[in-house]
Amino acid sequence: MTAQASSSTARALRTAGAVLCGLLTGVAFAAWLGLTWVQDHVLSPSGFEDTARSIVTDTSFQTELVGTVLDRATFGLLDDYRTGLDPVDQALEDVRERAVDAAESFATAPEQQGMWTEVLVRTHAANVPLSPELGNAPENLVVDVSPVGATLDQRIRDTIGIDPALNSQGLTVTVPGARTGPAIDALVWIAQWRFVLPWLAAVLGIATLLVAPHRWLALVGLGLAGLVMTGALLITAMVAAQAVTSASSVEPVAHLMVTEIVGLLRESFVARCVTGMTWVAVVALVGVTGAVVRRYAVAYH
């Protein structure tokens, strides 16, 4: 009886150890998946530009952003020229509309793609230090569309002879309440250790298989742990993305930029997580197949 109790205790301890190692394997896998994506698409300047590259050619987004910038600027500018006489003020409004249309067409032309690339470069540089040694990220998200303002200033001056001084109207916008700085600093620091995580996941996975009483069921558990942890990571990222987008709604120009960039990053992140979940689902499926085959093999014999 004592030997049987001792055997049951040892088996329970092995099962508990296998469960713990399996959960830690799932955590390590999800962390590796997330950090490699962060490094490839957020922290790396070239990776960020590649992910958000469609901004450079998306004329509908460009038109909306330029229209928002110009409406805010030119409405305020015309207040200084209004006379109270309807024909004169209507003529001024016609001039404003022509200037806005001309500027939108100019800013969305293919030859202006360098300007939009510069917007991405400046926005990334304003928010993401390349390493912890280069200082901290700003506490709140910064959106820099000043290259658009500088280009449109010149175009409007050439079109109607009036300088709207867009760049003096704060086209480097800080989004209050976004609180992205601490998260970016933490990611920059943690990302340095991302190369350790696949090895850690491999060691923990092997330990799970060695400790577990049933190897095939342990393999199923590893796959399920990876699925659960990756799903939790995906949900957390979606909530954080929505929080940043909501915080940016206080400033129309920043909101347009943040919504577009976050949407592109979200799409890329979801694709990466789905790929990872497919991998671990295959692991779980192999475990289920092995357990079923083993059971029938034992029953046959």
PDB file of C-alpha atoms in Angstrom:
ATOM      1  CA  MET A   1       0.000   0.000   0.000  1.00  0.00           C
ATOM      2  CA  THR A   2       2.844   2.373   0.872  1.00  0.00           C
ATOM      3  CA  ALA A   3       4.604   1.606  -2.404  1.00  0.00           C
ATOM      4  CA  GLN A   4       1.382   2.289  -4.305  1.00  0.00           C
ATOM      5  CA  ALA A   5       0.862   5.628  -2.509  1.00  0.00           C
ATOM      6  CA  SER A   6       4.460   6.574  -3.200  1.00  0.00           C
ATOM      7  CA  SER A   7       4.028   5.705  -6.867  1.00  0.00           C
ATOM      8  CA  SER A   8       0.833   7.786  -7.077  1.00  0.00           C
ATOM      9  CA  THR A   9       2.565  10.742  -5.424  1.00  0.00           C
ATOM     10  CA  ALA A  10       5.497  10.519  -7.823  1.00  0.00           C
ATOM     11  CA  ARG A  11       3.112  10.316 -10.754  1.00  0.00           C
ATOM     12  CA  ALA A  12       1.180  13.360  -9.524  1.00  0.00           C
ATOM     13  CA  LEU A  13       4.414  15.305  -9.103  1.00  0.00           C
ATOM     14  CA  ARG A  14       5.525  14.369 -12.598  1.00  0.00           C
ATOM     15  CA  THR A  15       2.163  15.454 -13.997  1.00  0.00           C
ATOM     16  CA  ALA A  16       2.306  18.777 -12.120  1.00  0.00           C
ATOM     17  CA  GLY A  17       5.875  19.350 -13.313  1.00  0.00           C
ATOM     18  CA  ALA A  18       4.875  18.564 -16.893  1.00  0.00           C
ATOM     19  CA  VAL A  19       1.924  20.972 -16.712  1.00  0.00           C
ATOM     20  CA  LEU A  20       4.134  23.747 -15.329  1.00  0.00           C
ATOM     21  CA  CYS A  21       6.829  23.180 -17.958  1.00  0.00           C
ATOM     22  CA  GLY A  22       4.184  23.042 -20.676  1.00  0.00           C
ATOM     23  CA  LEU A  23       2.656  26.354 -19.614  1.00  0.00           C
ATOM     24  CA  LEU A  24       6.089  27.974 -19.458  1.00  0.00           C
ATOM     25  CA  THR A  25       6.826  26.606 -22.927  1.00  0.00           C
ATOM     26  CA  GLY A  26       3.671  28.278 -24.202  1.00  0.00           C
ATOM     27  CA  VAL A  27       4.651  31.565 -22.543  1.00  0.00           C
ATOM     28  CA  ALA A  28       8.168  31.417 -24.010  1.00  0.00           C
ATOM     29  CA  PHE A  29       6.807  30.603 -27.476  1.00  0.00           C
ATOM     30  CA  ALA A  30       4.248  33.452 -27.405  1.00  0.00           C
ATOM     31  CA  ALA A  31       6.860  35.886 -26.079  1.00  0.00           C
ATOM     32  CA  TRP A  32       9.297  34.897 -28.836  1.00  0.00           C
ATOM     33  CA  LEU A  33       6.585  35.221 -31.475  1.00  0.00           C
ATOM     34  CA  GLY A  34       5.565  38.667 -30.208  1.00  0.00           C
ATOM     35  CA  LEU A  35       9.055  40.051 -29.690  1.00  0.00           C
ATOM     36  CA  THR A  36      10.329  38.954 -33.085  1.00  0.00           C
ATOM     37  CA  TRP A  37       7.340  40.654 -34.683  1.00  0.00           C
ATOM     38  CA  VAL A  38       7.943  43.809 -32.612  1.00  0.00           C
ATOM     39  CA  GLN A  39      11.590  43.880 -33.673  1.00  0.00           C
ATOM     40  CA  ASP A  40      10.805  43.225 -37.337  1.00  0.00           C
ATOM     41  CA  HIS A  41       7.855  45.609 -37.721  1.00  0.00           C
ATOM     42  CA  VAL A  42       7.990  48.247 -34.959  1.00  0.00           C
ATOM     43  CA  LEU A  43      11.490  48.715 -33.541  1.00  0.00           C
ATOM     44  CA  SER A  44      13.386  48.330 -36.825  1.00  0.00           C
ATOM     45  CA  PRO A  45      13.103  51.575 -38.869  1.00  0.00           C
ATOM     46  CA  SER A  46      13.237  49.708 -42.192  1.00  0.00           C
ATOM     47  CA  GLY A  47      10.765  47.093 -40.951  1.00  0.00           C
ATOM     48  CA  PHE A  48       8.353  49.782 -39.775  1.00  0.00           C
ATOM     49  CA  GLU A  49       8.571  51.539 -43.134  1.00  0.00           C
ATOM     50  CA  ASP A  50       7.969  48.273 -44.984  1.00  0.00           C
ATOM     51  CA  THR A  51       4.923  47.442 -42.847  1.00  0.00           C
ATOM     52  CA  ALA A  52       3.431  50.934 -43.225  1.00  0.00           C
ATOM     53  CA  ARG A  53       4.572  51.280 -46.840  1.00  0.00           C
ATOM     54  CA  SER A  54       1.046  51.426 -48.240  1.00  0.00           C
ATOM     55  CA  ILE A  55       0.724  54.922 -46.733  1.00  0.00           C
ATOM     56  CA  VAL A  56       3.165  56.031 -49.424  1.00  0.00           C
ATOM     57  CA  THR A  57       0.765  54.965 -52.214  1.00  0.00           C
ATOM     58  CA  ASP A  58      -2.669  55.108 -50.533  1.00  0.00           C
ATOM     59  CA  THR A  59      -4.134  58.181 -52.232  1.00  0.00           C
ATOM     60  CA  SER A  60      -7.484  57.986 -50.419  1.00  0.00           C
ATOM     61  CA  PHE A  61      -5.758  58.191 -47.026  1.00  0.00           C
ATOM     62  CA  GLN A  62      -3.407  60.893 -48.275  1.00  0.00           C
ATOM     63  CA  THR A  63      -6.306  62.977 -49.589  1.00  0.00           C
ATOM     64  CA  GLU A  64      -8.172  62.670 -46.302  1.00  0.00           C
ATOM     65  CA  LEU A  65      -5.144  63.642 -44.241  1.00  0.00           C
ATOM     66  CA  VAL A  66      -4.164  66.557 -46.474  1.00  0.00           C
ATOM     67  CA  GLY A  67      -7.777  67.752 -46.547  1.00  0.00           C
ATOM     68  CA  THR A  68      -7.922  67.683 -42.743  1.00  0.00           C
ATOM     69  CA  VAL A  69      -4.668  69.616 -42.423  1.00  0.00           C
ATOM     70  CA  LEU A  70      -5.685  72.187 -45.019  1.00  0.00           C
ATOM     71  CA  ASP A  71      -9.235  72.680 -43.782  1.00  0.00           C
ATOM     72  CA  ARG A  72      -7.969  73.457 -40.317  1.00  0.00           C
ATOM     73  CA  ALA A  73      -5.285  75.779 -41.626  1.00  0.00           C
ATOM     74  CA  THR A  74      -7.183  77.638 -44.341  1.00  0.00           C
ATOM     75  CA  PHE A  75     -10.376  78.182 -42.362  1.00  0.00           C
ATOM     76  CA  GLY A  76      -8.314  79.896 -39.695  1.00  0.00           C
ATOM     77  CA  LEU A  77      -6.362  81.818 -42.310  1.00  0.00           C
ATOM     78  CA  LEU A  78      -9.472  83.159 -44.042  1.00  0.00           C
ATOM     79  CA  ASP A  79     -10.835  84.496 -40.766  1.00  0.00           C
ATOM     80  CA  ASP A  80      -8.153  87.181 -41.051  1.00  0.00           C
ATOM     81  CA  TYR A  81      -9.386  88.173 -44.545  1.00  0.00           C
ATOM     82  CA  ARG A  82     -13.160  88.069 -44.142  1.00  0.00           C
ATOM     83  CA  THR A  83     -14.922  91.362 -44.865  1.00  0.00           C
ATOM     84  CA  GLY A  84     -18.501  90.593 -43.963  1.00  0.00           C
ATOM     85  CA  LEU A  85     -19.507  91.158 -47.590  1.00  0.00           C
ATOM     86  CA  ASP A  86     -21.024  87.991 -49.027  1.00  0.00           C
ATOM     87  CA  PRO A  87     -19.642  88.320 -52.600  1.00  0.00           C
ATOM     88  CA  VAL A  88     -16.128  89.007 -51.352  1.00  0.00           C
ATOM     89  CA  ASP A  89     -16.233  86.268 -48.728  1.00  0.00           C
ATOM     90  CA  GLN A  90     -17.637  83.806 -51.272  1.00  0.00           C
ATOM     91  CA  ALA A  91     -14.795  84.652 -53.636  1.00  0.00           C
ATOM     92  CA  LEU A  92     -12.349  83.989 -50.824  1.00  0.00           C
ATOM     93  CA  GLU A  93     -14.035  80.663 -50.135  1.00  0.00           C
ATOM     94  CA  ASP A  94     -13.748  79.747 -53.827  1.00  0.00           C
ATOM     95  CA  VAL A  95     -10.048  80.575 -53.700  1.00  0.00           C
ATOM     96  CA  ARG A  96      -9.674  78.420 -50.595  1.00  0.00           C
ATOM     97  CA  GLU A  97     -11.413  75.466 -52.218  1.00  0.00           C
ATOM     98  CA  ARG A  98      -9.257  75.742 -55.351  1.00  0.00           C
ATOM     99  CA  ALA A  99      -6.122  75.889 -53.217  1.00  0.00           C
ATOM    100  CA  VAL A 100      -7.195  72.842 -51.196  1.00  0.00           C
ATOM    101  CA  ASP A 101      -8.041  70.859 -54.352  1.00  0.00           C
ATOM    102  CA  ALA A 102      -4.738  71.801 -55.983  1.00  0.00           C
ATOM    103  CA  ALA A 103      -2.777  70.908 -52.847  1.00  0.00           C
ATOM    104  CA  GLU A 104      -4.547  67.556 -52.475  1.00  0.00           C
ATOM    105  CA  SER A 105      -3.820  66.644 -56.087  1.00  0.00           C
ATOM    106  CA  PHE A 106      -0.219  67.716 -55.672  1.00  0.00           C
ATOM    107  CA  ALA A 107       0.344  65.856 -52.392  1.00  0.00           C
ATOM    108  CA  THR A 108      -1.129  62.593 -53.665  1.00  0.00           C
ATOM    109  CA  ALA A 109       0.861  62.560 -56.916  1.00  0.00           C
ATOM    110  CA  PRO A 110       3.321  59.645 -57.359  1.00  0.00           C
ATOM    111  CA  GLU A 111       6.314  62.012 -57.296  1.00  0.00           C
ATOM    112  CA  GLN A 112       5.438  62.974 -53.699  1.00  0.00           C
ATOM    113  CA  GLN A 113       5.983  59.463 -52.326  1.00  0.00           C
ATOM    114  CA  GLY A 114       9.285  60.606 -50.830  1.00  0.00           C
ATOM    115  CA  MET A 115       7.373  63.119 -48.702  1.00  0.00           C
ATOM    116  CA  TRP A 116       5.136  60.394 -47.276  1.00  0.00           C
ATOM    117  CA  THR A 117       8.134  58.160 -46.635  1.00  0.00           C
ATOM    118  CA  GLU A 118       9.676  61.040 -44.693  1.00  0.00           C
ATOM    119  CA  VAL A 119       6.519  61.200 -42.561  1.00  0.00           C
ATOM    120  CA  LEU A 120       7.036  57.537 -41.613  1.00  0.00           C
ATOM    121  CA  VAL A 121      10.751  58.053 -40.947  1.00  0.00           C
ATOM    122  CA  ARG A 122      10.185  61.070 -38.713  1.00  0.00           C
ATOM    123  CA  THR A 123       7.296  59.510 -36.809  1.00  0.00           C
ATOM    124  CA  HIS A 124       9.327  56.383 -36.110  1.00  0.00           C
ATOM    125  CA  ALA A 125      12.423  58.360 -35.085  1.00  0.00           C
ATOM    126  CA  ALA A 126      10.349  60.539 -32.751  1.00  0.00           C
ATOM    127  CA  ASN A 127       8.985  57.532 -30.847  1.00  0.00           C
ATOM    128  CA  VAL A 128      11.451  54.643 -30.950  1.00  0.00           C
ATOM    129  CA  PRO A 129      15.036  54.763 -29.648  1.00  0.00           C
ATOM    130  CA  LEU A 130      17.171  52.252 -31.515  1.00  0.00           C
ATOM    131  CA  SER A 131      18.677  50.948 -28.268  1.00  0.00           C
ATOM    132  CA  PRO A 132      18.294  51.605 -24.514  1.00  0.00           C
ATOM    133  CA  GLU A 133      21.637  53.466 -24.530  1.00  0.00           C
ATOM    134  CA  LEU A 134      20.194  56.131 -26.864  1.00  0.00           C
ATOM    135  CA  GLY A 135      17.696  57.381 -24.305  1.00  0.00           C
ATOM    136  CA  ASN A 136      14.026  56.896 -23.566  1.00  0.00           C
ATOM    137  CA  ALA A 137      11.004  57.174 -25.816  1.00  0.00           C
ATOM    138  CA  PRO A 138       8.698  60.172 -25.260  1.00  0.00           C
ATOM    139  CA  GLU A 139       5.996  59.444 -22.689  1.00  0.00           C
ATOM    140  CA  ASN A 140       3.185  59.940 -25.206  1.00  0.00           C
ATOM    141  CA  LEU A 141       2.959  59.056 -28.890  1.00  0.00           C
ATOM    142  CA  VAL A 142       4.337  61.640 -31.329  1.00  0.00           C
ATOM    143  CA  VAL A 143       3.003  61.957 -34.890  1.00  0.00           C
ATOM    144  CA  ASP A 144       5.135  64.044 -37.255  1.00  0.00           C
ATOM    145  CA  VAL A 145       3.477  65.141 -40.495  1.00  0.00           C
ATOM    146  CA  SER A 146       5.572  68.304 -40.816  1.00  0.00           C
ATOM    147  CA  PRO A 147       6.996  67.190 -44.217  1.00  0.00           C
ATOM    148  CA  VAL A 148       3.436  67.407 -45.573  1.00  0.00           C
ATOM    149  CA  GLY A 149       3.039  70.902 -44.115  1.00  0.00           C
ATOM    150  CA  ALA A 150       6.300  72.153 -45.603  1.00  0.00           C
ATOM    151  CA  THR A 151       5.444  70.785 -49.048  1.00  0.00           C
ATOM    152  CA  LEU A 152       1.907  72.195 -49.012  1.00  0.00           C
ATOM    153  CA  ASP A 153       3.095  75.594 -47.790  1.00  0.00           C
ATOM    154  CA  GLN A 154       5.193  75.884 -50.924  1.00  0.00           C
ATOM    155  CA  ARG A 155       2.416  74.628 -53.202  1.00  0.00           C
ATOM    156  CA  ILE A 156      -0.218  77.017 -51.823  1.00  0.00           C
ATOM    157  CA  ARG A 157       2.166  79.972 -52.022  1.00  0.00           C
ATOM    158  CA  ASP A 158       2.771  79.113 -55.672  1.00  0.00           C
ATOM    159  CA  THR A 159      -0.973  78.682 -56.366  1.00  0.00           C
ATOM    160  CA  ILE A 160      -2.626  81.672 -54.687  1.00  0.00           C
ATOM    161  CA  GLY A 161       0.257  83.739 -53.342  1.00  0.00           C
ATOM    162  CA  ILE A 162      -0.773  83.301 -49.676  1.00  0.00           C
ATOM    163  CA  ASP A 163       1.427  81.554 -47.131  1.00  0.00           C
ATOM    164  CA  PRO A 164      -0.778  79.358 -44.888  1.00  0.00           C
ATOM    165  CA  ALA A 165       2.195  78.627 -42.591  1.00  0.00           C
ATOM    166  CA  LEU A 166       1.030  75.067 -41.969  1.00  0.00           C
ATOM    167  CA  ASN A 167       4.238  74.107 -40.229  1.00  0.00           C
ATOM    168  CA  SER A 168       3.638  76.790 -37.619  1.00  0.00           C
ATOM    169  CA  GLN A 169       0.353  75.097 -36.649  1.00  0.00           C
ATOM    170  CA  GLY A 170       1.836  72.155 -34.807  1.00  0.00           C
ATOM    171  CA  LEU A 171       2.116  69.365 -37.336  1.00  0.00           C
ATOM    172  CA  THR A 172       4.385  67.462 -34.964  1.00  0.00           C
ATOM    173  CA  VAL A 173       1.588  66.335 -32.673  1.00  0.00           C
ATOM    174  CA  THR A 174       1.897  64.702 -29.252  1.00  0.00           C
ATOM    175  CA  VAL A 175      -1.075  62.472 -28.430  1.00  0.00           C
ATOM    176  CA  PRO A 176      -1.945  63.137 -24.772  1.00  0.00           C
ATOM    177  CA  GLY A 177      -2.814  60.099 -22.697  1.00  0.00           C
ATOM    178  CA  ALA A 178      -1.408  57.552 -25.154  1.00  0.00           C
ATOM    179  CA  ARG A 179       1.331  56.507 -22.680  1.00  0.00           C
ATOM    180  CA  THR A 180       3.278  54.591 -25.326  1.00  0.00           C
ATOM    181  CA  GLY A 181       6.726  55.604 -24.042  1.00  0.00           C
ATOM    182  CA  PRO A 182       7.080  53.155 -21.110  1.00  0.00           C
ATOM    183  CA  ALA A 183       5.827  50.271 -23.255  1.00  0.00           C
ATOM    184  CA  ILE A 184       8.251  51.107 -26.092  1.00  0.00           C
ATOM    185  CA  ASP A 185      11.179  51.427 -23.669  1.00  0.00           C
ATOM    186  CA  ALA A 186      10.326  48.051 -22.159  1.00  0.00           C
ATOM    187  CA  LEU A 187      10.064  46.435 -25.593  1.00  0.00           C
ATOM    188  CA  VAL A 188      13.383  47.934 -26.742  1.00  0.00           C
ATOM    189  CA  TRP A 189      15.087  46.465 -23.663  1.00  0.00           C
ATOM    190  CA  ILE A 190      13.359  43.068 -23.730  1.00  0.00           C
ATOM    191  CA  ALA A 191      13.828  42.632 -27.487  1.00  0.00           C
ATOM    192  CA  GLN A 192      17.565  42.328 -26.905  1.00  0.00           C
ATOM    193  CA  TRP A 193      16.903  38.913 -25.319  1.00  0.00           C
ATOM    194  CA  ARG A 194      14.546  37.576 -27.973  1.00  0.00           C
ATOM    195  CA  PHE A 195      17.225  35.185 -29.307  1.00  0.00           C
ATOM    196  CA  VAL A 196      17.185  33.286 -25.999  1.00  0.00           C
ATOM    197  CA  LEU A 197      13.454  32.559 -26.100  1.00  0.00           C
ATOM    198  CA  PRO A 198      13.344  29.813 -28.799  1.00  0.00           C
ATOM    199  CA  TRP A 199      16.092  27.920 -26.952  1.00  0.00           C
ATOM    200  CA  LEU A 200      14.223  28.337 -23.674  1.00  0.00           C
ATOM    201  CA  ALA A 201      11.007  27.114 -25.287  1.00  0.00           C
ATOM    202  CA  ALA A 202      12.852  24.105 -26.750  1.00  0.00           C
ATOM    203  CA  VAL A 203      14.422  23.167 -23.395  1.00  0.00           C
ATOM    204  CA  LEU A 204      11.111  23.531 -21.554  1.00  0.00           C
ATOM    205  CA  GLY A 205       9.310  21.549 -24.251  1.00  0.00           C
ATOM    206  CA  ILE A 206      11.801  18.686 -24.016  1.00  0.00           C
ATOM    207  CA  ALA A 207      11.564  18.775 -20.216  1.00  0.00           C
ATOM    208  CA  THR A 208       7.768  18.527 -20.509  1.00  0.00           C
ATOM    209  CA  LEU A 209       8.034  15.417 -22.666  1.00  0.00           C
ATOM    210  CA  LEU A 210      10.621  13.803 -20.389  1.00  0.00           C
ATOM    211  CA  VAL A 211       8.721  14.481 -17.159  1.00  0.00           C
ATOM    212  CA  ALA A 212       5.189  13.740 -18.347  1.00  0.00           C
ATOM    213  CA  PRO A 213       3.781  10.241 -17.708  1.00  0.00           C
ATOM    214  CA  HIS A 214       2.176  10.223 -21.175  1.00  0.00           C
ATOM    215  CA  ARG A 215       4.394  11.689 -23.900  1.00  0.00           C
ATOM    216  CA  TRP A 216       1.744  11.999 -26.602  1.00  0.00           C
ATOM    217  CA  LEU A 217      -0.684  13.732 -24.257  1.00  0.00           C
ATOM    218  CA  ALA A 218       2.152  16.023 -23.197  1.00  0.00           C
ATOM    219  CA  LEU A 219       2.643  16.944 -26.844  1.00  0.00           C
ATOM    220  CA  VAL A 220      -1.065  17.802 -27.049  1.00  0.00           C
ATOM    221  CA  GLY A 221      -0.658  19.950 -23.936  1.00  0.00           C
ATOM    222  CA  LEU A 222       2.322  21.783 -25.451  1.00  0.00           C
ATOM    223  CA  GLY A 223       0.287  22.618 -28.547  1.00  0.00           C
ATOM    224  CA  LEU A 224      -2.690  23.795 -26.495  1.00  0.00           C
ATOM    225  CA  ALA A 225      -0.450  25.897 -24.235  1.00  0.00           C
ATOM    226  CA  GLY A 226       1.027  27.585 -27.293  1.00  0.00           C
ATOM    227  CA  LEU A 227      -2.467  28.248 -28.667  1.00  0.00           C
ATOM    228  CA  VAL A 228      -3.750  29.703 -25.405  1.00  0.00           C
ATOM    229  CA  MET A 229      -0.728  31.925 -24.761  1.00  0.00           C
ATOM    230  CA  THR A 230      -0.586  33.172 -28.349  1.00  0.00           C
ATOM    231  CA  GLY A 231      -4.312  33.909 -28.212  1.00  0.00           C
ATOM    232  CA  ALA A 232      -3.828  35.831 -24.957  1.00  0.00           C
ATOM    233  CA  LEU A 233      -0.991  37.800 -26.570  1.00  0.00           C
ATOM    234  CA  LEU A 234      -3.182  38.624 -29.575  1.00  0.00           C
ATOM    235  CA  ILE A 235      -6.054  39.841 -27.394  1.00  0.00           C
ATOM    236  CA  THR A 236      -3.694  41.982 -25.299  1.00  0.00           C
ATOM    237  CA  ALA A 237      -2.190  43.550 -28.410  1.00  0.00           C
ATOM    238  CA  MET A 238      -5.630  44.314 -29.879  1.00  0.00           C
ATOM    239  CA  VAL A 239      -6.744  46.001 -26.644  1.00  0.00           C
ATOM    240  CA  ALA A 240      -3.544  48.077 -26.525  1.00  0.00           C
ATOM    241  CA  ALA A 241      -3.938  49.093 -30.185  1.00  0.00           C
ATOM    242  CA  GLN A 242      -7.527  50.183 -29.587  1.00  0.00           C
ATOM    243  CA  ALA A 243      -6.458  52.207 -26.540  1.00  0.00           C
ATOM    244  CA  VAL A 244      -3.808  54.087 -28.552  1.00  0.00           C
ATOM    245  CA  THR A 245      -6.266  54.744 -31.385  1.00  0.00           C
ATOM    246  CA  SER A 246      -8.904  56.025 -28.960  1.00  0.00           C
ATOM    247  CA  ALA A 247      -6.385  58.298 -27.225  1.00  0.00           C
ATOM    248  CA  SER A 248      -5.461  59.887 -30.556  1.00  0.00           C
ATOM    249  CA  SER A 249      -9.059  60.923 -31.300  1.00  0.00           C
ATOM    250  CA  VAL A 250      -8.539  64.275 -29.538  1.00  0.00           C
ATOM    251  CA  GLU A 251      -6.475  65.521 -32.508  1.00  0.00           C
ATOM    252  CA  PRO A 252      -7.877  64.897 -36.032  1.00  0.00           C
ATOM    253  CA  VAL A 253      -4.528  64.857 -37.880  1.00  0.00           C
ATOM    254  CA  ALA A 254      -2.929  62.512 -35.349  1.00  0.00           C
ATOM    255  CA  HIS A 255      -6.046  60.328 -35.295  1.00  0.00           C
ATOM    256  CA  LEU A 256      -5.918  59.784 -39.050  1.00  0.00           C
ATOM    257  CA  MET A 257      -2.233  58.859 -38.943  1.00  0.00           C
ATOM    258  CA  VAL A 258      -2.527  56.631 -35.874  1.00  0.00           C
ATOM    259  CA  THR A 259      -5.611  54.840 -37.211  1.00  0.00           C
ATOM    260  CA  GLU A 260      -3.884  54.095 -40.508  1.00  0.00           C
ATOM    261  CA  ILE A 261      -0.575  52.960 -39.018  1.00  0.00           C
ATOM    262  CA  VAL A 262      -2.160  50.939 -36.206  1.00  0.00           C
ATOM    263  CA  GLY A 263      -4.449  49.269 -38.737  1.00  0.00           C
ATOM    264  CA  LEU A 264      -1.480  48.194 -40.843  1.00  0.00           C
ATOM    265  CA  LEU A 265       0.473  46.978 -37.815  1.00  0.00           C
ATOM    266  CA  ARG A 266      -2.586  45.131 -36.514  1.00  0.00           C
ATOM    267  CA  GLU A 267      -3.002  43.328 -39.823  1.00  0.00           C
ATOM    268  CA  SER A 268       0.637  42.250 -39.796  1.00  0.00           C
ATOM    269  CA  PHE A 269       0.512  41.145 -36.151  1.00  0.00           C
ATOM    270  CA  VAL A 270      -2.643  39.104 -36.637  1.00  0.00           C
ATOM    271  CA  ALA A 271      -1.016  37.362 -39.607  1.00  0.00           C
ATOM    272  CA  ARG A 272       2.057  36.526 -37.509  1.00  0.00           C
ATOM    273  CA  CYS A 273      -0.062  35.197 -34.623  1.00  0.00           C
ATOM    274  CA  VAL A 274      -2.211  33.095 -36.951  1.00  0.00           C
ATOM    275  CA  THR A 275       0.950  31.574 -38.417  1.00  0.00           C
ATOM    276  CA  GLY A 276       2.252  30.793 -34.919  1.00  0.00           C
ATOM    277  CA  MET A 277      -1.070  29.315 -33.837  1.00  0.00           C
ATOM    278  CA  THR A 278      -1.033  27.114 -36.926  1.00  0.00           C
ATOM    279  CA  TRP A 279       2.366  25.744 -35.926  1.00  0.00           C
ATOM    280  CA  VAL A 280       1.298  24.867 -32.390  1.00  0.00           C
ATOM    281  CA  ALA A 281      -2.028  23.464 -33.635  1.00  0.00           C
ATOM    282  CA  VAL A 282      -0.015  21.065 -35.789  1.00  0.00           C
ATOM    283  CA  VAL A 283       1.967  20.051 -32.686  1.00  0.00           C
ATOM    284  CA  ALA A 284      -1.288  19.386 -30.811  1.00  0.00           C
ATOM    285  CA  LEU A 285      -2.660  17.424 -33.775  1.00  0.00           C
ATOM    286  CA  VAL A 286       0.470  15.268 -33.913  1.00  0.00           C
ATOM    287  CA  GLY A 287       0.033  14.563 -30.202  1.00  0.00           C
ATOM    288  CA  VAL A 288      -3.621  13.602 -30.616  1.00  0.00           C
ATOM    289  CA  THR A 289      -2.763  11.351 -33.582  1.00  0.00           C
ATOM    290  CA  GLY A 290       0.061   9.684 -31.675  1.00  0.00           C
ATOM    291  CA  ALA A 291      -2.112   9.117 -28.588  1.00  0.00           C
ATOM    292  CA  VAL A 292      -4.917   7.577 -30.666  1.00  0.00           C
ATOM    293  CA  VAL A 293      -2.543   5.325 -32.626  1.00  0.00           C
ATOM    294  CA  ARG A 294      -0.803   4.201 -29.430  1.00  0.00           C
ATOM    295  CA  ARG A 295      -4.129   3.424 -27.759  1.00  0.00           C
ATOM    296  CA  TYR A 296      -5.311   1.283 -30.648  1.00  0.00           C
ATOM    297  CA  ALA A 297      -1.929  -0.391 -30.897  1.00  0.00           C
ATOM    298  CA  VAL A 298      -2.031  -1.343 -27.202  1.00  0.00           C
ATOM    299  CA  ALA A 299      -5.614  -2.556 -27.506  1.00  0.00           C
ATOM    300  CA  TYR A 300      -4.719  -4.643 -30.554  1.00  0.00           C
ATOM    301  CA  HIS A 301      -1.837  -6.320 -28.797  1.00  0.00           C
TER     302      HIS A 301
END
